[in-house]
CSV table of C-alpha atoms in Angstrom, one decimal:
chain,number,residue,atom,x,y,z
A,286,UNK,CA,8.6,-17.5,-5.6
A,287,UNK,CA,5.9,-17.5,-3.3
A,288,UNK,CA,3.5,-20.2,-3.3
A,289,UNK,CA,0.6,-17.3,-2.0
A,290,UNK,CA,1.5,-15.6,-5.7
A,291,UNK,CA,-1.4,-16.7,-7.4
A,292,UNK,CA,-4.9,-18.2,-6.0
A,293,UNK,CA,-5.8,-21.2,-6.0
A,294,UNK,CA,-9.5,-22.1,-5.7
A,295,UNK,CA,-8.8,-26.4,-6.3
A,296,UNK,CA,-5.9,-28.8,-7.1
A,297,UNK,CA,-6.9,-32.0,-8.8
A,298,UNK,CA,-6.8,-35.3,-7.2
A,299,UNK,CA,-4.4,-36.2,-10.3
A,300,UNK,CA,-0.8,-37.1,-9.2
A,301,UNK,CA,0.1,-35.8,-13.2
A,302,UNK,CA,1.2,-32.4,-13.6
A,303,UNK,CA,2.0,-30.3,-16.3
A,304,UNK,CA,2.4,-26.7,-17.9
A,305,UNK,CA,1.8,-26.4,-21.8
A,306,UNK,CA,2.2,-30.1,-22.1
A,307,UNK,CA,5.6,-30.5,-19.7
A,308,UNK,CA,5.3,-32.8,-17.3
A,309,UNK,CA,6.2,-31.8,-13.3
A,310,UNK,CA,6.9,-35.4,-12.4
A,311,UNK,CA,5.5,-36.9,-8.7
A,312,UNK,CA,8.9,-36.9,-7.5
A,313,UNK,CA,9.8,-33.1,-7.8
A,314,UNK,CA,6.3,-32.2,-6.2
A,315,UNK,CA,7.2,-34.4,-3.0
A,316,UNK,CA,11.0,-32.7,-3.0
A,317,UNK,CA,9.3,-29.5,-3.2
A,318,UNK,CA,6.7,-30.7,-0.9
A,319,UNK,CA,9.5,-30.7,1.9
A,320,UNK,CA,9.7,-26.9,1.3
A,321,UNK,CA,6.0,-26.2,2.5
A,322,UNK,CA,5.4,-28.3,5.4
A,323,UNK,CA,4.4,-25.4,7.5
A,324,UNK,CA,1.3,-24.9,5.0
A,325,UNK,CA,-2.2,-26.1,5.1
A,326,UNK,CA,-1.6,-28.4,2.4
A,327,UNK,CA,2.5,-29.1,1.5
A,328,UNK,CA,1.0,-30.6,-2.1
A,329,UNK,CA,-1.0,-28.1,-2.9
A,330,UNK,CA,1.8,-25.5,-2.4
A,331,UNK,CA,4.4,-27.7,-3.8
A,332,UNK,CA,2.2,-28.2,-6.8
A,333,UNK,CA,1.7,-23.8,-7.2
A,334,UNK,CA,5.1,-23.3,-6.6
A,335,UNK,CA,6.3,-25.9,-9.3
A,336,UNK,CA,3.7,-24.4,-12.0
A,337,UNK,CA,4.7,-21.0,-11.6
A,338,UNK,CA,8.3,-21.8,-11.8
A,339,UNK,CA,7.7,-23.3,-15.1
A,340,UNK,CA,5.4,-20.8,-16.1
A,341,UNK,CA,8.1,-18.6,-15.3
A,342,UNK,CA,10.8,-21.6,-17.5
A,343,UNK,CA,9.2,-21.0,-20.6
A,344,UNK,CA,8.3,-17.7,-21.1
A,345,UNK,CA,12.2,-16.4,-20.2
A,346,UNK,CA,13.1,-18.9,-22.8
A,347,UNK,CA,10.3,-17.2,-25.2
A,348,UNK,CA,12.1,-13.9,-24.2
A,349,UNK,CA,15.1,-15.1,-25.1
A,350,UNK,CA,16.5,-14.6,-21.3
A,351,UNK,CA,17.1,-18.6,-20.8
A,352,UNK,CA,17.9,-21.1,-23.2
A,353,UNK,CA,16.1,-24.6,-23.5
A,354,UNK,CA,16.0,-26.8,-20.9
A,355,UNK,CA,18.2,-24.3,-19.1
A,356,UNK,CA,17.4,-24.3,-14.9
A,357,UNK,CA,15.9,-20.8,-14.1
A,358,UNK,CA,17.8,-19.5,-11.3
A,359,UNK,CA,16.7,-15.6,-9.4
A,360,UNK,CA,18.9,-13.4,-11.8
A,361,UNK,CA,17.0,-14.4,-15.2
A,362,UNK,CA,13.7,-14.6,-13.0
A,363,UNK,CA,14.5,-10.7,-11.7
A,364,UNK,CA,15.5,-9.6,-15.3
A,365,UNK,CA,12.2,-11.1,-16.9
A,366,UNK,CA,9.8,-9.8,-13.7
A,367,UNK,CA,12.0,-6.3,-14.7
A,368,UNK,CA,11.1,-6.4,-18.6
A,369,UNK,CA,7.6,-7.6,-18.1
A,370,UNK,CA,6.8,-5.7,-14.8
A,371,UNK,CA,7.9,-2.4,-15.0
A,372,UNK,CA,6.9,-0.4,-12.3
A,373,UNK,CA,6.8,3.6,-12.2
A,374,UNK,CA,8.2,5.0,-9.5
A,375,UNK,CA,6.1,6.7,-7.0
A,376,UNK,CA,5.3,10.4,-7.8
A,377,UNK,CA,5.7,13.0,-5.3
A,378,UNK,CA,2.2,13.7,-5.4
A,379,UNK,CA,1.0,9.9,-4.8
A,380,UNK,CA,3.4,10.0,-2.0
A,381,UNK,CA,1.5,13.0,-0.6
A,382,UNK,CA,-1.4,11.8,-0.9
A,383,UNK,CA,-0.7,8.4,1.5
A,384,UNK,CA,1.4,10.9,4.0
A,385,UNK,CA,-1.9,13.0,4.3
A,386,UNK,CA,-4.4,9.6,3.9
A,387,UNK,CA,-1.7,8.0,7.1
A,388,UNK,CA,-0.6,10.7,9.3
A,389,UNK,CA,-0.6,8.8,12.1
A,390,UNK,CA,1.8,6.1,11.1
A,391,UNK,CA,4.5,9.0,10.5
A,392,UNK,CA,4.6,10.2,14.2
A,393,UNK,CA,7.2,10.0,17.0
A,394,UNK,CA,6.0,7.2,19.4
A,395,UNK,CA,4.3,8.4,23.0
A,396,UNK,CA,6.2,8.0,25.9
A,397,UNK,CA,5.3,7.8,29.7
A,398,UNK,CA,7.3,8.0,32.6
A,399,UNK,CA,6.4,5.7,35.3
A,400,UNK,CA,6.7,3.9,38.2
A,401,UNK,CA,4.8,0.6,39.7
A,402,UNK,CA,4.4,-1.2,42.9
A,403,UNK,CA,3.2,-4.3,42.1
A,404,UNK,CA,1.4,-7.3,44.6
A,405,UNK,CA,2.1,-10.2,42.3
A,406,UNK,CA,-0.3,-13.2,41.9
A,407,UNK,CA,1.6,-16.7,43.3
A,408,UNK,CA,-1.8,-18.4,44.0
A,409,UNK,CA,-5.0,-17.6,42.5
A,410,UNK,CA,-6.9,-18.6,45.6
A,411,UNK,CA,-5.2,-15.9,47.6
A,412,UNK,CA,-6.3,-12.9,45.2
A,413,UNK,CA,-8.7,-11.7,47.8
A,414,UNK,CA,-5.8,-11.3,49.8
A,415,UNK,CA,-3.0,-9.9,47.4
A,416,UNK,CA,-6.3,-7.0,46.5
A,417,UNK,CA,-6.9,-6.1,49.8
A,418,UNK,CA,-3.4,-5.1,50.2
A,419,UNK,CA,-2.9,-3.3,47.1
A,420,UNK,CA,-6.2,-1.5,47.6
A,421,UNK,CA,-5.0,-0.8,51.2
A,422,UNK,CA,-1.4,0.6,49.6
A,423,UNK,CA,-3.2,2.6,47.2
A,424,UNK,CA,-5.4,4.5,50.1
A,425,UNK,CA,-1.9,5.0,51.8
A,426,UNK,CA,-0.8,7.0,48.4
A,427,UNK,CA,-3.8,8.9,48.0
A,428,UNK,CA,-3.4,10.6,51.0
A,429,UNK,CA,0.1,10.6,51.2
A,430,UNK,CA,1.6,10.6,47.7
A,431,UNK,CA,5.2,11.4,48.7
A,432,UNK,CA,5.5,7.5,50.0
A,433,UNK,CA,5.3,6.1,46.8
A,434,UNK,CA,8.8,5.3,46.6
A,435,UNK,CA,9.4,4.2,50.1
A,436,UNK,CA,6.3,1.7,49.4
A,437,UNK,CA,7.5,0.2,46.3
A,438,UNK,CA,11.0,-0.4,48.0
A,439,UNK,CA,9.3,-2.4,50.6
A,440,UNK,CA,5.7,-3.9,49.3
A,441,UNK,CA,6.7,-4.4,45.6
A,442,UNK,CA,7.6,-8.0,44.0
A,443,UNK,CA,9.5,-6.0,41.3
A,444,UNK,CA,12.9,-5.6,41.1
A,445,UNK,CA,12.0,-2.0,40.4
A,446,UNK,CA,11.0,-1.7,43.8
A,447,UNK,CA,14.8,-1.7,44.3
A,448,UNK,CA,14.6,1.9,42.8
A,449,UNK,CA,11.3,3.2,43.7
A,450,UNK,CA,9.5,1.6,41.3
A,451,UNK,CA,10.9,3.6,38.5
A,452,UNK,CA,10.1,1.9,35.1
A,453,UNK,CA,11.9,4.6,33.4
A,454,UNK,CA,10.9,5.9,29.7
A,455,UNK,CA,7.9,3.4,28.0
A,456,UNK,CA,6.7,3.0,24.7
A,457,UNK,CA,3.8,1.0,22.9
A,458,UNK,CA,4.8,-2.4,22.8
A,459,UNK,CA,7.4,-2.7,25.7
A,460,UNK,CA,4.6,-4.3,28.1
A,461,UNK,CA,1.6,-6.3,28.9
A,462,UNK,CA,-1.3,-5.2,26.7
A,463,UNK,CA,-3.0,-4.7,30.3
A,464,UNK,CA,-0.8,-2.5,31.2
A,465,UNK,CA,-0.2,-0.6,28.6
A,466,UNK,CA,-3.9,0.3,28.0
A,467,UNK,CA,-3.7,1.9,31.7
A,468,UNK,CA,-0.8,4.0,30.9
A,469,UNK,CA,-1.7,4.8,27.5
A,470,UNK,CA,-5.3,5.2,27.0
A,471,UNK,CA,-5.8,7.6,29.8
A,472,UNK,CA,-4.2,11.1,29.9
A,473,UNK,CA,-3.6,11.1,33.7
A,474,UNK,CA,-0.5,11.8,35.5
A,475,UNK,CA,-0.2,11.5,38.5
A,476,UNK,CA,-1.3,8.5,40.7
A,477,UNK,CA,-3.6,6.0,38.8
A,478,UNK,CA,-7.1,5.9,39.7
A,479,UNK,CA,-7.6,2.7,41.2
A,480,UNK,CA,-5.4,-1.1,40.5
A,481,UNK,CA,-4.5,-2.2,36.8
A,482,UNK,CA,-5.1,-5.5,37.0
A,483,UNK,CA,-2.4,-8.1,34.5
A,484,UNK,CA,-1.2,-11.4,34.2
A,485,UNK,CA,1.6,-10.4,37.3
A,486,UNK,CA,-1.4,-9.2,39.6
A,487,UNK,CA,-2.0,-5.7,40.9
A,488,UNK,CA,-0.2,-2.2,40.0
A,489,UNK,CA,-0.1,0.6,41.5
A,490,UNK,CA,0.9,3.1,39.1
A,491,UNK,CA,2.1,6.5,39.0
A,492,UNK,CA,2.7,8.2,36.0
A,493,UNK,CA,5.3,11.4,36.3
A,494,UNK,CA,5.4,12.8,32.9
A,495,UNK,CA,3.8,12.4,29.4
A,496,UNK,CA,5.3,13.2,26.0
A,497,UNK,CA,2.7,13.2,23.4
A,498,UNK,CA,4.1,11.6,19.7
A,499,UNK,CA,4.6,14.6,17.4
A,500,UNK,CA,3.9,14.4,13.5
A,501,UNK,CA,6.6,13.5,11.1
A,502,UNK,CA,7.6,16.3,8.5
A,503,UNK,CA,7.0,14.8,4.9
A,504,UNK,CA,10.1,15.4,4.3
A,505,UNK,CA,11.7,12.7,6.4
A,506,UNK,CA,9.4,9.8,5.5
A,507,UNK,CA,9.2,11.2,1.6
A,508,UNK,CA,12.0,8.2,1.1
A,509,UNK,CA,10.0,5.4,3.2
A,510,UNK,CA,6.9,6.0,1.8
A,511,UNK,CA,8.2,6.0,-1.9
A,512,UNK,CA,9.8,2.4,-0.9
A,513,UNK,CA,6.8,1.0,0.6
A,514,UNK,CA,4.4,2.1,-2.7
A,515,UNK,CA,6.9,1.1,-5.2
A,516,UNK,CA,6.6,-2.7,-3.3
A,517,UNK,CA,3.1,-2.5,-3.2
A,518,UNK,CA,2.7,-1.7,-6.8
A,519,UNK,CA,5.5,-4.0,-7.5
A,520,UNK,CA,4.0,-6.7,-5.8
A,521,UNK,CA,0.6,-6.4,-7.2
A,522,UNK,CA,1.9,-6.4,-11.0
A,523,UNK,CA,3.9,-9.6,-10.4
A,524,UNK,CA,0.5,-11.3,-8.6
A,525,UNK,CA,-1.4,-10.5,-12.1
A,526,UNK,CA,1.2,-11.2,-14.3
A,527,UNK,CA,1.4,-14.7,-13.0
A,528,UNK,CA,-1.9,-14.7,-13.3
A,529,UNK,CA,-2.2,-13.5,-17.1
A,530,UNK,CA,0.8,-16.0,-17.1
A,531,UNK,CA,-1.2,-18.7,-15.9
A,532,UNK,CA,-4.6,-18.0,-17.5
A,533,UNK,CA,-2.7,-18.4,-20.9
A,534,UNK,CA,-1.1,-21.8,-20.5
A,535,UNK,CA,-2.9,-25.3,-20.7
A,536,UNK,CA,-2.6,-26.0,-17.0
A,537,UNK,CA,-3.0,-30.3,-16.2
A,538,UNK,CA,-3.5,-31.1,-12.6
A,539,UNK,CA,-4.0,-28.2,-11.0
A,540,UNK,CA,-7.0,-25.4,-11.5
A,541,UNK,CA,-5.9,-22.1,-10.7
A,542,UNK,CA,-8.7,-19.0,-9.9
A,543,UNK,CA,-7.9,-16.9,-12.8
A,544,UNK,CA,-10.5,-14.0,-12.2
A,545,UNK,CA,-10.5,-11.5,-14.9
A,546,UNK,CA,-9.9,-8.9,-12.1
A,547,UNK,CA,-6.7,-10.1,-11.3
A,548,UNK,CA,-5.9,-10.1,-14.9
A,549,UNK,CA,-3.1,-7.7,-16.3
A,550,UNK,CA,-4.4,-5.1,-18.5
């Protein structure tokens, strides 16, 4: 379980711990401890994670899911989370609603055809230099576009320059923010106005084609959309029935934020 589950707004100083009078003894919060090391505070989160288990402990033994003293282990802690935390499935119509509320998440991605010739940075002190020869490459293709691949194959530090610069088919997330703001933000094709400027140095780039992103139909995200709100939902009625869970017991050495907002109805 999570140790982001429920929130916690304090955690005593006390090295006691307990839930509805059982004692969490120091020993299992440093074992658990181990567990969170990548967290703000490994005690803290040891200390959660330990409550909620046992919160967890005694009410499947209540619900007769777990006898006494019994270790809790993920099938009884799925059956209990499944009779307390019944979630409806998605309607059609809530489904609808996000598809129309999130239209652009369900679209093919963009895509841009390209090429580059690009004067790469070795030493910042001779940037004066590597610009002046990009700028002076980029005059060249302005007035004579139809060089662009005999350029890249002899002034590029790309291997693409092997090819003409041909970068091929790109999508959102395949390059350097830099340059993928200069290909994507801008409608152009055609040769780039001016350098794009990245981490590698100076492009020039020429964009051959564009293929804007078309819609999804409903009908082929119905099934990933139904997924995603049944997790949500799901997710959200666990967080406040740990809470509820929590707000009930007699909680030692550890204060928990039990806002009545967060509070099952």
């Amino acid at each position: 379980m999570s140790s982001n589950t429920i929130d916690t707004s304090a955690v005593s100083d006390l090295v006691e711990l307990s839930v509805n009078g059982v004692l969490i003894d120091a020993a299992a919060i440093d074992t658990e401890s181990a567990s969170h090391l990548n967290e703000a505070d490994p005690d803290r989160a040891a200390r959660l994670a330990l409550v909620v288990r046992e919160l967890l402990t005694q009410r499947a033994v209540t619900m007769g899911l777990l006898v006494a003293h019994a270790e809790l282990d993920d099938q009884v802690t799925d059956r209990l989370l499944e009779l307390e935390c019944a979630t409806p499935v998605p309607s059609d119509e809530e489904c609808l609603r996000y598809y129309a509320a999130n239209s652009q998440k369900f679209r093919s991605p963009d895509l841009v055809f390209a090429r580059h010739i690009l004067f790469a940075l070795t030493d910042k002190s001779a940037m004066t230099q590597v610009r002046a020869r990009a700028e002076e490459a980029h005059r060249e293709l302005v007035q004579h576009p139809d060089r662009f691949e005999a350029l890249a194959n002899t002034l590029s530090n790309c291997p693409s320059g092997q090819v003409g610069g041909n970068l091929g088919q790109l999508t959102r997330g395949e390059s350097v923010p830099e340059f993928e703001k200069a290909i994507f933000d801008s409608k152009q094709v055609g040769l780039l106005t001016g350098l794009v400027n990245t981490r590698y140095g100076f492009h020039i780039v020429l964009v051959e084609r564009r293929i804007e992103g078309l819609a999804l139909p409903y009908e082929a995200v119905r099934e990933t959309i139904g997924r995603y709100l049944l997790e949500h939902v799901r997710h959200k009625s666990i967080q406040q029935y740990l809470t509820l869970l929590a707000a009930n017991a007699d909680l030692r050495g550890i204060t928990l934020d039990v806002r009545p907002g967060l509070l099952l109805q």
